[in-house]
PDB file of C-alpha atoms in Angstrom:
ATOM      1  CA  MET A   1     -14.707  57.705  16.318  1.00 57.00           C
ATOM      2  CA  SER A   2     -17.557  60.038  15.263  1.00 64.00           C
ATOM      3  CA  GLY A   3     -17.077  63.604  14.108  1.00 66.00           C
ATOM      4  CA  THR A   4     -18.661  64.924  17.302  1.00 72.00           C
ATOM      5  CA  ALA A   5     -16.330  62.841  19.447  1.00 70.00           C
ATOM      6  CA  ASN A   6     -13.341  64.087  17.436  1.00 72.00           C
ATOM      7  CA  ALA A   7     -14.461  67.687  17.922  1.00 70.00           C
ATOM      8  CA  PHE A   8     -14.800  67.232  21.677  1.00 73.00           C
ATOM      9  CA  ARG A   9     -11.410  65.509  21.881  1.00 73.00           C
ATOM     10  CA  SER A  10      -9.750  68.280  19.869  1.00 75.00           C
ATOM     11  CA  ALA A  11     -11.364  70.931  22.066  1.00 79.00           C
ATOM     12  CA  TYR A  12     -10.173  69.092  25.182  1.00 78.00           C
ATOM     13  CA  ASP A  13      -6.619  68.815  23.839  1.00 80.00           C
ATOM     14  CA  LEU A  14      -6.546  72.496  22.920  1.00 77.00           C
ATOM     15  CA  ALA A  15      -7.827  73.649  26.315  1.00 81.00           C
ATOM     16  CA  PHE A  16      -5.883  71.347  28.645  1.00 89.00           C
ATOM     17  CA  GLN A  17      -2.846  70.038  26.729  1.00 87.00           C
ATOM     18  CA  VAL A  18      -1.947  72.361  23.856  1.00 88.00           C
ATOM     19  CA  SER A  19      -2.540  75.764  25.476  1.00 88.00           C
ATOM     20  CA  PRO A  20      -3.615  75.501  29.125  1.00 93.00           C
ATOM     21  CA  ILE A  21      -1.507  78.568  30.016  1.00 94.00           C
ATOM     22  CA  ILE A  22      -3.085  81.957  29.306  1.00 94.00           C
ATOM     23  CA  LEU A  23      -1.021  85.116  29.788  1.00 95.00           C
ATOM     24  CA  THR A  24      -3.117  87.942  31.239  1.00 94.00           C
ATOM     25  CA  GLY A  25      -2.024  91.558  31.529  1.00 93.00           C
ATOM     26  CA  GLY A  26       1.690  92.177  31.083  1.00 93.00           C
ATOM     27  CA  ILE A  27       2.698  91.714  27.441  1.00 92.00           C
ATOM     28  CA  ALA A  28      -0.916  90.785  26.635  1.00 92.00           C
ATOM     29  CA  SER A  29      -2.335  94.110  27.846  1.00 91.00           C
ATOM     30  CA  GLY A  30      -2.807  95.441  24.317  1.00 88.00           C
ATOM     31  CA  LEU A  31      -4.725  92.389  23.077  1.00 87.00           C
ATOM     32  CA  LEU A  32      -8.468  91.867  23.096  1.00 84.00           C
ATOM     33  CA  GLY A  33      -9.444  90.710  26.567  1.00 85.00           C
ATOM     34  CA  SER A  34      -5.842  91.256  27.768  1.00 89.00           C
ATOM     35  CA  ALA A  35      -5.273  87.526  27.255  1.00 91.00           C
ATOM     36  CA  LEU A  36      -2.777  85.582  25.130  1.00 91.00           C
ATOM     37  CA  PRO A  37      -2.631  81.763  24.883  1.00 90.00           C
ATOM     38  CA  ILE A  38       0.896  80.448  25.181  1.00 89.00           C
ATOM     39  CA  ILE A  39       0.755  78.948  21.677  1.00 83.00           C
ATOM     40  CA  GLY A  40       0.931  82.542  20.410  1.00 79.00           C
ATOM     41  CA  LEU A  41       4.479  82.821  21.792  1.00 77.00           C
ATOM     42  CA  VAL A  42       5.973  79.986  19.739  1.00 67.00           C
ATOM     43  CA  GLY A  43       4.554  80.739  16.322  1.00 55.00           C
ATOM     44  CA  GLN A  44       1.411  78.583  16.650  1.00 44.00           C
ATOM     45  CA  LEU A  45      -1.055  81.344  15.790  1.00 36.00           C
ATOM     46  CA  ALA A  46      -4.833  81.434  15.905  1.00 33.00           C
ATOM     47  CA  SER A  47      -5.217  79.957  12.407  1.00 36.00           C
ATOM     48  CA  PHE A  48      -3.315  76.850  13.467  1.00 38.00           C
ATOM     49  CA  ALA A  49      -5.427  76.538  16.609  1.00 36.00           C
ATOM     50  CA  GLN A  50      -8.557  76.768  14.478  1.00 40.00           C
ATOM     51  CA  GLY A  51      -7.150  74.077  12.196  1.00 44.00           C
ATOM     52  CA  ALA A  52      -6.801  71.758  15.180  1.00 42.00           C
ATOM     53  CA  LEU A  53     -10.507  72.056  15.840  1.00 41.00           C
ATOM     54  CA  THR A  54     -11.684  71.789  12.252  1.00 44.00           C
ATOM     55  CA  ASN A  55      -9.206  69.257  10.875  1.00 48.00           C
ATOM     56  CA  GLY A  56      -8.984  66.962  13.885  1.00 45.00           C
ATOM     57  CA  LEU A  57      -5.327  67.630  14.735  1.00 45.00           C
ATOM     58  CA  SER A  58      -4.188  66.276  18.082  1.00 46.00           C
ATOM     59  CA  SER A  59      -1.873  67.725  20.699  1.00 46.00           C
ATOM     60  CA  GLN A  60       0.997  65.857  18.990  1.00 50.00           C
ATOM     61  CA  ASP A  61       0.767  68.261  16.027  1.00 58.00           C
ATOM     62  CA  PHE A  62       1.752  71.293  18.097  1.00 73.00           C
ATOM     63  CA  PHE A  63       5.094  72.581  19.337  1.00 78.00           C
ATOM     64  CA  ALA A  64       4.522  71.268  22.877  1.00 86.00           C
ATOM     65  CA  LYS A  65       1.932  69.704  25.139  1.00 89.00           C
ATOM     66  CA  TYR A  66       1.393  70.291  28.843  1.00 94.00           C
ATOM     67  CA  VAL A  67       0.493  67.823  31.589  1.00 95.00           C
ATOM     68  CA  PRO A  68      -0.350  68.714  35.220  1.00 95.00           C
ATOM     69  CA  ILE A  69       2.281  67.441  37.648  1.00 96.00           C
ATOM     70  CA  PRO A  70       1.025  65.581  40.751  1.00 96.00           C
ATOM     71  CA  GLY A  71       1.290  67.701  43.873  1.00 94.00           C
ATOM     72  CA  SER A  72      -0.715  70.713  42.771  1.00 94.00           C
ATOM     73  CA  ASN A  73      -3.331  71.752  45.293  1.00 94.00           C
ATOM     74  CA  ILE A  74      -6.766  73.319  45.069  1.00 94.00           C
ATOM     75  CA  ILE A  75      -7.244  73.776  48.823  1.00 93.00           C
ATOM     76  CA  SER A  76      -4.442  74.782  51.189  1.00 92.00           C
ATOM     77  CA  ASN A  77      -5.058  75.894  54.748  1.00 89.00           C
ATOM     78  CA  ALA A  78      -2.842  76.514  57.755  1.00 87.00           C
ATOM     79  CA  VAL A  79      -4.019  75.712  61.269  1.00 84.00           C
ATOM     80  CA  ALA A  80      -2.623  77.397  64.368  1.00 79.00           C
ATOM     81  CA  THR A  81      -0.640  75.172  66.731  1.00 80.00           C
ATOM     82  CA  TYR A  82      -1.560  76.818  70.029  1.00 79.00           C
ATOM     83  CA  PRO A  83      -4.078  75.067  72.352  1.00 84.00           C
ATOM     84  CA  PHE A  84      -7.754  75.597  71.482  1.00 79.00           C
ATOM     85  CA  ALA A  85     -10.694  75.852  73.823  1.00 78.00           C
ATOM     86  CA  ASN A  86     -12.564  73.076  72.052  1.00 77.00           C
ATOM     87  CA  GLN A  87     -12.761  71.173  68.758  1.00 80.00           C
ATOM     88  CA  GLN A  88     -15.225  73.639  67.259  1.00 76.00           C
ATOM     89  CA  VAL A  89     -12.852  76.547  67.816  1.00 75.00           C
ATOM     90  CA  ALA A  90      -9.971  74.550  66.320  1.00 78.00           C
ATOM     91  CA  ALA A  91     -12.022  73.693  63.225  1.00 77.00           C
ATOM     92  CA  ASN A  92     -12.613  77.372  62.502  1.00 75.00           C
ATOM     93  CA  ALA A  93      -9.133  78.699  63.319  1.00 78.00           C
ATOM     94  CA  ILE A  94      -7.707  78.204  59.820  1.00 81.00           C
ATOM     95  CA  ILE A  95      -6.045  80.608  57.398  1.00 81.00           C
ATOM     96  CA  GLU A  96      -6.140  80.056  53.639  1.00 84.00           C
ATOM     97  CA  GLN A  97      -2.729  79.642  51.991  1.00 90.00           C
ATOM     98  CA  PRO A  98      -1.579  80.371  48.411  1.00 93.00           C
ATOM     99  CA  LEU A  99      -2.172  77.566  45.906  1.00 95.00           C
ATOM    100  CA  ASN A 100       0.584  75.921  43.874  1.00 96.00           C
ATOM    101  CA  VAL A 101       0.259  74.308  40.450  1.00 97.00           C
ATOM    102  CA  SER A 102       2.959  72.896  38.166  1.00 97.00           C
ATOM    103  CA  LEU A 103       2.824  71.765  34.553  1.00 97.00           C
ATOM    104  CA  ARG A 104       5.175  69.483  32.647  1.00 96.00           C
ATOM    105  CA  MET A 105       5.951  70.959  29.241  1.00 95.00           C
ATOM    106  CA  ILE A 106       6.881  68.266  26.710  1.00 93.00           C
ATOM    107  CA  ALA A 107       8.491  69.725  23.580  1.00 90.00           C
ATOM    108  CA  PRO A 108      10.469  67.093  21.638  1.00 89.00           C
ATOM    109  CA  VAL A 109      12.109  67.751  18.289  1.00 86.00           C
ATOM    110  CA  LYS A 110       9.886  66.023  15.730  1.00 77.00           C
ATOM    111  CA  ASP A 111      12.070  66.280  12.606  1.00 72.00           C
ATOM    112  CA  ASN A 112      15.585  67.235  11.536  1.00 68.00           C
ATOM    113  CA  GLY A 113      14.563  70.815  10.821  1.00 68.00           C
ATOM    114  CA  GLY A 114      13.365  71.162  14.379  1.00 73.00           C
ATOM    115  CA  TYR A 115      16.904  71.131  15.722  1.00 77.00           C
ATOM    116  CA  LEU A 116      17.640  74.318  13.775  1.00 78.00           C
ATOM    117  CA  THR A 117      14.649  76.181  15.198  1.00 79.00           C
ATOM    118  CA  LYS A 118      14.611  74.812  18.764  1.00 83.00           C
ATOM    119  CA  LEU A 119      17.134  77.308  20.110  1.00 85.00           C
ATOM    120  CA  ALA A 120      15.352  80.229  18.475  1.00 82.00           C
ATOM    121  CA  LEU A 121      11.926  79.102  19.692  1.00 83.00           C
ATOM    122  CA  PHE A 122      12.994  78.534  23.281  1.00 87.00           C
ATOM    123  CA  THR A 123      14.956  81.781  23.385  1.00 87.00           C
ATOM    124  CA  ALA A 124      11.904  83.678  22.157  1.00 85.00           C
ATOM    125  CA  LEU A 125       9.668  81.829  24.616  1.00 89.00           C
ATOM    126  CA  ARG A 126      11.989  82.515  27.556  1.00 92.00           C
ATOM    127  CA  THR A 127      12.347  86.190  26.635  1.00 91.00           C
ATOM    128  CA  SER A 128       8.589  86.663  26.264  1.00 91.00           C
ATOM    129  CA  LEU A 129       7.768  84.929  29.547  1.00 94.00           C
ATOM    130  CA  GLN A 130      10.442  86.858  31.428  1.00 95.00           C
ATOM    131  CA  GLN A 131       9.175  90.144  29.993  1.00 94.00           C
ATOM    132  CA  HIS A 132       5.640  89.194  30.972  1.00 95.00           C
ATOM    133  CA  ASN A 133       6.765  88.407  34.512  1.00 95.00           C
ATOM    134  CA  VAL A 134       8.675  91.646  35.059  1.00 95.00           C
ATOM    135  CA  SER A 135       5.779  93.612  33.543  1.00 93.00           C
ATOM    136  CA  GLY A 136       3.475  92.461  36.295  1.00 92.00           C
ATOM    137  CA  GLY A 137       1.624  89.955  34.134  1.00 94.00           C
ATOM    138  CA  THR A 138      -0.281  87.031  35.597  1.00 95.00           C
ATOM    139  CA  TYR A 139      -1.394  83.639  34.297  1.00 96.00           C
ATOM    140  CA  ALA A 140      -4.529  81.544  34.104  1.00 95.00           C
ATOM    141  CA  ILE A 141      -3.844  77.804  34.256  1.00 96.00           C
ATOM    142  CA  ALA A 142      -6.512  75.428  32.983  1.00 94.00           C
ATOM    143  CA  THR A 143      -6.449  71.895  34.392  1.00 94.00           C
ATOM    144  CA  PRO A 144      -9.162  69.258  34.017  1.00 93.00           C
ATOM    145  CA  ALA A 145     -10.084  69.626  37.709  1.00 93.00           C
ATOM    146  CA  TYR A 146      -9.721  73.361  38.326  1.00 94.00           C
ATOM    147  CA  ILE A 147      -8.911  76.657  36.591  1.00 94.00           C
ATOM    148  CA  TYR A 148      -6.321  78.704  38.464  1.00 96.00           C
ATOM    149  CA  THR A 149      -6.508  82.468  37.866  1.00 93.00           C
ATOM    150  CA  ASN A 150      -4.231  85.362  38.859  1.00 92.00           C
ATOM    151  CA  CYS A 151      -1.178  83.100  39.127  1.00 95.00           C
ATOM    152  CA  LEU A 152       2.482  84.132  39.149  1.00 96.00           C
ATOM    153  CA  MET A 153       5.274  82.119  37.534  1.00 97.00           C
ATOM    154  CA  THR A 154       7.966  81.068  39.997  1.00 97.00           C
ATOM    155  CA  GLY A 155      10.212  78.943  37.801  1.00 96.00           C
ATOM    156  CA  MET A 156      10.844  76.897  34.651  1.00 96.00           C
ATOM    157  CA  THR A 157      13.205  73.956  35.172  1.00 96.00           C
ATOM    158  CA  ASP A 158      14.624  71.259  32.900  1.00 95.00           C
ATOM    159  CA  ILE A 159      13.406  67.837  34.107  1.00 94.00           C
ATOM    160  CA  THR A 160      14.336  65.727  31.060  1.00 92.00           C
ATOM    161  CA  GLY A 161      15.006  62.122  32.109  1.00 87.00           C
ATOM    162  CA  GLY A 162      17.436  59.570  30.775  1.00 80.00           C
ATOM    163  CA  ASP A 163      14.865  57.623  28.772  1.00 81.00           C
ATOM    164  CA  THR A 164      15.402  59.755  25.661  1.00 79.00           C
ATOM    165  CA  GLU A 165      18.409  60.681  23.536  1.00 82.00           C
ATOM    166  CA  GLN A 166      17.120  64.232  23.114  1.00 88.00           C
ATOM    167  CA  GLN A 167      18.150  66.863  25.620  1.00 88.00           C
ATOM    168  CA  GLN A 168      16.092  69.563  27.333  1.00 91.00           C
ATOM    169  CA  ILE A 169      12.738  68.474  25.970  1.00 91.00           C
ATOM    170  CA  GLU A 170      10.771  68.294  29.247  1.00 94.00           C
ATOM    171  CA  TRP A 171      10.337  71.316  31.486  1.00 96.00           C
ATOM    172  CA  GLN A 172       8.568  71.888  34.785  1.00 97.00           C
ATOM    173  CA  ILE A 173       6.782  75.242  34.951  1.00 97.00           C
ATOM    174  CA  ASP A 174       5.758  76.280  38.476  1.00 98.00           C
ATOM    175  CA  PHE A 175       3.036  78.750  39.362  1.00 98.00           C
ATOM    176  CA  VAL A 176       1.656  80.102  42.617  1.00 96.00           C
ATOM    177  CA  LYS A 177      -1.746  81.687  43.163  1.00 94.00           C
ATOM    178  CA  PRO A 178      -1.095  84.252  45.911  1.00 89.00           C
ATOM    179  CA  LEU A 179      -3.474  86.409  47.901  1.00 76.00           C
ATOM    180  CA  ILE A 180      -2.979  89.500  45.752  1.00 61.00           C
ATOM    181  CA  SER A 181      -5.641  91.871  47.062  1.00 57.00           C
ATOM    182  CA  LYS A 182      -7.000  93.141  50.347  1.00 55.00           C
ATOM    183  CA  GLN A 183     -10.284  91.432  49.553  1.00 58.00           C
ATOM    184  CA  SER A 184      -8.569  88.086  49.033  1.00 62.00           C
ATOM    185  CA  ALA A 185      -6.544  88.553  52.206  1.00 60.00           C
ATOM    186  CA  ALA A 186      -9.716  89.262  54.159  1.00 61.00           C
ATOM    187  CA  GLN A 187     -11.384  86.155  52.743  1.00 62.00           C
ATOM    188  CA  ALA A 188      -8.390  84.050  53.761  1.00 60.00           C
ATOM    189  CA  PHE A 189      -9.463  84.271  57.389  1.00 61.00           C
ATOM    190  CA  SER A 190     -12.173  81.926  58.564  1.00 58.00           C
ATOM    191  CA  ALA A 191     -15.170  83.454  60.320  1.00 59.00           C
ATOM    192  CA  LEU A 192     -13.664  82.838  63.751  1.00 59.00           C
ATOM    193  CA  MET A 193     -10.193  84.160  62.876  1.00 61.00           C
ATOM    194  CA  GLY A 194     -11.710  87.292  61.365  1.00 64.00           C
ATOM    195  CA  LYS A 195     -13.613  88.093  64.548  1.00 63.00           C
ATOM    196  CA  LEU A 196     -10.593  87.351  66.711  1.00 62.00           C
ATOM    197  CA  ALA A 197      -8.499  89.706  64.584  1.00 63.00           C
ATOM    198  CA  GLY A 198     -11.178  92.362  65.064  1.00 63.00           C
ATOM    199  CA  GLY A 199     -10.836  92.124  68.829  1.00 61.00           C
ATOM    200  CA  GLN A 200     -14.331  90.749  69.464  1.00 60.00           C
ATOM    201  CA  GLN A 201     -15.031  88.686  72.552  1.00 59.00           C
ATOM    202  CA  ILE A 202     -15.766  84.959  72.338  1.00 55.00           C
ATOM    203  CA  ASN A 203     -19.265  84.795  73.838  1.00 60.00           C
ATOM    204  CA  ASN A 204     -20.736  82.004  71.742  1.00 58.00           C
ATOM    205  CA  PRO A 205     -18.194  80.325  69.428  1.00 52.00           C
ATOM    206  CA  SER A 206     -20.883  78.100  67.911  1.00 51.00           C
ATOM    207  CA  SER A 207     -22.534  81.143  66.313  1.00 51.00           C
ATOM    208  CA  TRP A 208     -19.299  81.967  64.492  1.00 50.00           C
ATOM    209  CA  SER A 209     -18.999  78.692  62.630  1.00 48.00           C
ATOM    210  CA  GLY A 210     -20.722  77.299  59.556  1.00 47.00           C
ATOM    211  CA  ALA A 211     -21.593  78.739  56.169  1.00 45.00           C
ATOM    212  CA  GLY A 212     -23.810  81.479  57.562  1.00 45.00           C
ATOM    213  CA  ALA A 213     -20.977  83.164  59.427  1.00 47.00           C
ATOM    214  CA  ALA A 214     -18.794  83.408  56.344  1.00 46.00           C
ATOM    215  CA  ALA A 215     -21.455  83.995  53.689  1.00 44.00           C
ATOM    216  CA  GLY A 216     -21.200  87.769  53.875  1.00 46.00           C
ATOM    217  CA  THR A 217     -17.517  87.834  52.907  1.00 45.00           C
ATOM    218  CA  GLN A 218     -17.222  84.774  50.680  1.00 45.00           C
ATOM    219  CA  ALA A 219     -20.161  85.378  48.322  1.00 44.00           C
ATOM    220  CA  PRO A 220     -18.764  88.586  46.714  1.00 49.00           C
ATOM    221  CA  GLY A 221     -15.437  86.853  46.142  1.00 49.00           C
ATOM    222  CA  ALA A 222     -17.108  83.883  44.467  1.00 48.00           C
ATOM    223  CA  LEU A 223     -19.144  86.141  42.187  1.00 51.00           C
ATOM    224  CA  SER A 224     -16.026  88.106  41.216  1.00 55.00           C
ATOM    225  CA  LEU A 225     -14.195  84.861  40.391  1.00 52.00           C
ATOM    226  CA  VAL A 226     -17.042  83.657  38.143  1.00 52.00           C
ATOM    227  CA  ALA A 227     -17.223  87.022  36.359  1.00 56.00           C
ATOM    228  CA  GLY A 228     -13.457  87.070  35.860  1.00 57.00           C
ATOM    229  CA  ALA A 229     -13.457  83.552  34.416  1.00 54.00           C
ATOM    230  CA  GLN A 230     -16.246  84.473  32.003  1.00 56.00           C
ATOM    231  CA  ASN A 231     -14.378  87.578  30.801  1.00 59.00           C
ATOM    232  CA  LEU A 232     -11.173  85.579  30.369  1.00 55.00           C
ATOM    233  CA  ALA A 233     -12.956  82.895  28.347  1.00 54.00           C
ATOM    234  CA  ALA A 234     -14.563  85.534  26.123  1.00 56.00           C
ATOM    235  CA  GLY A 235     -11.183  87.140  25.451  1.00 56.00           C
ATOM    236  CA  VAL A 236      -9.508  83.843  24.595  1.00 52.00           C
ATOM    237  CA  ASN A 237     -12.339  82.806  22.265  1.00 54.00           C
ATOM    238  CA  SER A 238     -12.123  86.167  20.474  1.00 57.00           C
ATOM    239  CA  PHE A 239      -8.354  85.771  20.047  1.00 51.00           C
ATOM    240  CA  LEU A 240      -8.645  82.270  18.617  1.00 49.00           C
ATOM    241  CA  SER A 241     -11.432  83.239  16.212  1.00 54.00           C
ATOM    242  CA  ALA A 242      -9.820  86.448  14.923  1.00 54.00           C
ATOM    243  CA  PRO A 243      -8.696  86.284  11.285  1.00 50.00           C
ATOM    244  CA  ILE A 244      -4.955  86.356  10.573  1.00 46.00           C
TER     245      ILE A 244
END
Protein backbone atom coordinates (compact mmCIF):
# COMPACT_ATOMS: atom_id res chain seq x y z
CA MET A 1 0.00 0.00 0.00
CA SER A 2 1.40 3.43 -0.98
CA GLY A 3 2.26 6.16 1.49
CA THR A 4 -0.68 8.26 0.29
CA ALA A 5 -3.08 5.36 0.77
CA ASN A 6 -1.69 4.77 4.27
CA ALA A 7 -2.17 8.44 5.13
CA PHE A 8 -5.78 8.40 3.95
CA ARG A 9 -6.47 5.17 5.84
CA SER A 10 -4.93 6.57 9.03
CA ALA A 11 -6.96 9.77 8.67
CA TYR A 12 -10.13 7.72 8.16
CA ASP A 13 -9.41 5.57 11.22
CA LEU A 14 -8.72 8.62 13.36
CA ALA A 15 -11.90 10.42 12.29
CA PHE A 16 -14.40 7.55 12.31
CA GLN A 17 -12.97 4.76 14.50
CA VAL A 18 -10.43 6.14 16.97
CA SER A 19 -12.11 9.42 17.96
CA PRO A 20 -15.50 9.92 16.28
CA ILE A 21 -16.91 11.47 19.48
CA ILE A 22 -16.12 15.15 20.06
CA LEU A 23 -17.13 16.78 23.34
CA THR A 24 -18.35 20.35 22.81
CA GLY A 25 -19.02 22.87 25.56
CA GLY A 26 -19.26 21.44 29.06
CA ILE A 27 -15.83 20.35 30.31
CA ALA A 28 -14.36 21.42 26.95
CA SER A 29 -15.49 25.04 27.28
CA GLY A 30 -12.01 26.26 28.21
CA LEU A 31 -10.29 24.61 25.23
CA LEU A 32 -9.63 26.13 21.83
CA GLY A 33 -12.81 25.81 19.80
CA SER A 34 -14.64 24.44 22.88
CA ALA A 35 -14.03 20.95 21.50
CA LEU A 36 -12.27 17.89 22.94
CA PRO A 37 -11.84 14.55 21.12
CA ILE A 38 -12.67 11.60 23.32
CA ILE A 39 -9.12 10.24 23.04
CA GLY A 40 -8.10 13.16 25.29
CA LEU A 41 -10.09 11.60 28.15
CA VAL A 42 -8.18 8.31 28.28
CA GLY A 43 -4.61 9.55 28.09
CA GLN A 44 -4.27 9.37 24.29
CA LEU A 45 -3.15 12.97 23.82
CA ALA A 46 -2.61 15.02 20.69
CA SER A 47 0.97 13.81 20.22
CA PHE A 48 -0.23 10.22 20.00
CA ALA A 49 -2.93 11.20 17.52
CA GLN A 50 -0.31 12.93 15.40
CA GLY A 51 1.84 9.81 15.58
CA ALA A 52 -1.03 7.78 14.13
CA LEU A 53 -1.05 10.00 11.08
CA THR A 54 2.70 10.23 10.59
CA ASN A 55 3.76 6.72 11.58
CA GLY A 56 0.89 4.78 10.03
CA LEU A 57 -0.62 3.48 13.29
CA SER A 58 -4.03 1.88 12.94
CA SER A 59 -7.09 2.02 15.17
CA GLN A 60 -5.80 -1.15 16.89
CA ASP A 61 -2.98 0.89 18.47
CA PHE A 62 -5.35 3.05 20.51
CA PHE A 63 -7.22 2.45 23.75
CA ALA A 64 -10.53 1.79 21.97
CA LYS A 65 -12.22 1.91 18.59
CA TYR A 66 -15.80 2.86 17.79
CA VAL A 67 -18.21 1.35 15.27
CA PRO A 68 -21.68 2.71 14.39
CA ILE A 69 -24.46 0.36 15.49
CA PRO A 70 -27.19 -0.43 12.93
CA GLY A 71 -30.42 1.38 13.70
CA SER A 72 -29.15 4.94 13.80
CA ASN A 73 -31.24 7.30 11.71
CA ILE A 74 -30.51 10.42 9.70
CA ILE A 75 -34.14 11.23 8.88
CA SER A 76 -37.01 10.73 11.32
CA ASN A 77 -40.46 12.15 10.76
CA ALA A 78 -43.84 11.66 12.40
CA VAL A 79 -47.05 11.75 10.38
CA ALA A 80 -50.43 12.59 11.88
CA THR A 81 -52.97 9.76 11.96
CA TYR A 82 -56.15 11.79 11.47
CA PRO A 83 -57.90 11.72 8.04
CA PHE A 84 -56.43 14.05 5.40
CA ALA A 85 -58.24 15.91 2.67
CA ASN A 86 -56.02 14.45 -0.03
CA GLN A 87 -52.64 12.78 -0.60
CA GLN A 88 -50.88 16.10 -1.11
CA VAL A 89 -52.00 17.36 2.29
CA ALA A 90 -50.92 14.09 3.92
CA ALA A 91 -47.47 14.30 2.30
CA ASN A 92 -46.86 17.71 3.86
CA ALA A 93 -48.34 17.05 7.31
CA ILE A 94 -45.12 15.73 8.86
CA ILE A 95 -43.16 16.80 11.93
CA GLU A 96 -39.41 16.21 12.22
CA GLN A 97 -38.36 14.00 15.15
CA PRO A 98 -35.08 13.87 17.12
CA LEU A 99 -32.36 11.68 15.60
CA ASN A 100 -30.75 8.74 17.40
CA VAL A 101 -27.24 7.39 16.89
CA SER A 102 -25.38 4.67 18.81
CA LEU A 103 -21.75 3.62 18.75
CA ARG A 104 -20.15 0.36 19.86
CA MET A 105 -17.02 1.06 21.88
CA ILE A 106 -14.54 -1.83 21.70
CA ALA A 107 -11.83 -1.57 24.35
CA PRO A 108 -10.11 -4.93 24.97
CA VAL A 109 -7.14 -5.37 27.28
CA LYS A 110 -4.15 -5.80 24.97
CA ASP A 111 -1.47 -6.86 27.48
CA ASN A 112 -1.08 -7.93 31.10
CA GLY A 113 -0.39 -4.38 32.24
CA GLY A 114 -3.70 -3.30 30.79
CA TYR A 115 -5.64 -5.12 33.49
CA LEU A 116 -4.02 -2.87 36.12
CA THR A 117 -5.01 0.34 34.34
CA LYS A 118 -8.43 -0.65 32.96
CA LEU A 119 -10.33 0.22 36.13
CA ALA A 120 -8.57 3.56 36.46
CA LEU A 121 -9.12 4.45 32.80
CA PHE A 122 -12.80 3.57 32.76
CA THR A 123 -13.42 5.31 36.07
CA ALA A 124 -11.79 8.47 34.73
CA LEU A 125 -13.72 8.17 31.47
CA ARG A 126 -17.05 7.67 33.24
CA THR A 127 -16.41 10.57 35.62
CA SER A 128 -15.42 12.92 32.80
CA LEU A 129 -18.41 12.02 30.63
CA GLN A 130 -20.83 12.35 33.53
CA GLN A 131 -19.38 15.75 34.44
CA HIS A 132 -19.67 16.83 30.82
CA ASN A 133 -23.30 15.73 30.73
CA VAL A 134 -24.35 17.51 33.91
CA SER A 135 -22.47 20.63 32.79
CA GLY A 136 -24.71 20.98 29.78
CA GLY A 137 -22.13 19.72 27.31
CA THR A 138 -23.07 18.29 23.94
CA TYR A 139 -21.42 15.92 21.47
CA ALA A 140 -20.57 15.77 17.79
CA ILE A 141 -20.63 12.23 16.39
CA ALA A 142 -18.78 11.55 13.14
CA THR A 143 -19.99 8.57 11.11
CA PRO A 144 -19.00 7.73 7.53
CA ALA A 145 -22.49 8.69 6.30
CA TYR A 146 -23.37 11.70 8.44
CA ILE A 147 -21.98 14.01 11.15
CA TYR A 148 -24.39 14.48 14.04
CA THR A 149 -23.97 17.76 15.96
CA ASN A 150 -25.50 19.08 19.19
CA CYS A 151 -26.17 15.57 20.51
CA LEU A 152 -26.89 14.53 24.10
CA MET A 153 -25.67 11.29 25.67
CA THR A 154 -28.50 9.10 26.93
CA GLY A 155 -26.62 6.01 28.09
CA MET A 156 -23.52 3.80 28.10
CA THR A 157 -24.28 0.09 28.45
CA ASP A 158 -22.14 -3.05 28.63
CA ILE A 159 -22.93 -5.27 25.61
CA THR A 160 -19.98 -7.69 25.83
CA GLY A 161 -20.92 -11.07 24.32
CA GLY A 162 -19.89 -14.57 25.25
CA ASP A 163 -17.37 -14.97 22.44
CA THR A 164 -14.52 -13.57 24.55
CA GLU A 165 -13.01 -14.45 27.92
CA GLN A 166 -12.56 -10.77 28.77
CA GLN A 167 -15.35 -8.96 30.56
CA GLN A 168 -16.83 -5.51 29.95
CA ILE A 169 -14.84 -4.75 26.82
CA GLU A 170 -17.71 -3.73 24.51
CA TRP A 171 -20.01 -0.83 25.33
CA GLN A 172 -22.98 0.73 23.57
CA ILE A 173 -23.02 4.53 23.80
CA ASP A 174 -26.36 6.11 22.86
CA PHE A 175 -26.90 9.67 21.72
CA VAL A 176 -29.93 11.69 20.70
CA LYS A 177 -29.97 14.84 18.59
CA PRO A 178 -32.92 16.80 19.99
CA LEU A 179 -34.58 19.97 18.78
CA ILE A 180 -32.73 22.25 21.18
CA SER A 181 -33.68 25.72 19.96
CA LYS A 182 -36.75 27.66 18.91
CA GLN A 183 -35.30 27.88 15.42
CA SER A 184 -34.91 24.11 15.20
CA ALA A 185 -38.40 23.60 16.57
CA ALA A 186 -39.81 25.94 13.95
CA GLN A 187 -37.96 24.11 11.19
CA ALA A 188 -39.36 20.80 12.41
CA PHE A 189 -42.76 21.71 10.99
CA SER A 190 -43.31 21.18 7.29
CA ALA A 191 -44.60 24.12 5.28
CA LEU A 192 -48.21 22.96 5.61
CA MET A 193 -48.02 22.24 9.35
CA GLY A 194 -46.44 25.63 9.99
CA LYS A 195 -49.29 27.45 8.25
CA LEU A 196 -51.90 25.33 10.00
CA ALA A 197 -50.30 26.15 13.36
CA GLY A 198 -50.45 29.83 12.42
CA GLY A 199 -54.20 29.62 11.92
CA GLN A 200 -54.14 30.30 8.17
CA GLN A 201 -56.94 29.05 5.97
CA ILE A 202 -56.40 26.25 3.45
CA ASN A 203 -57.26 28.01 0.18
CA ASN A 204 -54.79 26.31 -2.14
CA PRO A 205 -52.86 23.44 -0.48
CA SER A 206 -50.78 22.89 -3.62
CA SER A 207 -49.09 26.27 -3.13
CA TRP A 208 -47.91 25.20 0.32
CA SER A 209 -45.95 22.17 -0.81
CA GLY A 210 -42.55 21.75 -2.43
CA ALA A 211 -39.15 23.28 -1.81
CA GLY A 212 -40.29 26.83 -2.48
CA ALA A 213 -42.70 26.87 0.44
CA ALA A 214 -40.06 25.80 2.93
CA ALA A 215 -37.02 27.57 1.49
CA GLY A 216 -37.46 30.66 3.63
CA THR A 217 -37.15 28.75 6.91
CA GLN A 218 -34.84 25.89 5.96
CA ALA A 219 -32.05 27.83 4.23
CA PRO A 220 -30.89 29.76 7.36
CA GLY A 221 -30.80 26.53 9.33
CA ALA A 222 -28.70 24.79 6.68
CA LEU A 223 -26.23 27.68 6.56
CA SER A 224 -25.93 27.68 10.36
CA LEU A 225 -25.26 23.92 10.34
CA VAL A 226 -22.48 24.29 7.74
CA ALA A 227 -20.88 27.17 9.66
CA GLY A 228 -21.05 25.22 12.91
CA ALA A 229 -19.44 22.16 11.33
CA GLN A 230 -16.63 24.29 9.91
CA ASN A 231 -15.94 25.91 13.30
CA LEU A 232 -15.96 22.51 15.01
CA ALA A 233 -13.52 21.07 12.48
CA ALA A 234 -11.20 24.05 12.91
CA GLY A 235 -11.21 23.63 16.68
CA VAL A 236 -10.48 19.91 16.51
CA ASN A 237 -7.64 20.40 14.02
CA SER A 238 -6.10 23.07 16.27
CA PHE A 239 -6.31 20.74 19.28
CA LEU A 240 -4.66 17.85 17.47
CA SER A 241 -1.87 20.02 16.07
CA ALA A 242 -1.06 21.86 19.32
CA PRO A 243 2.33 20.97 20.81
CA ILE A 244 2.38 19.04 24.10
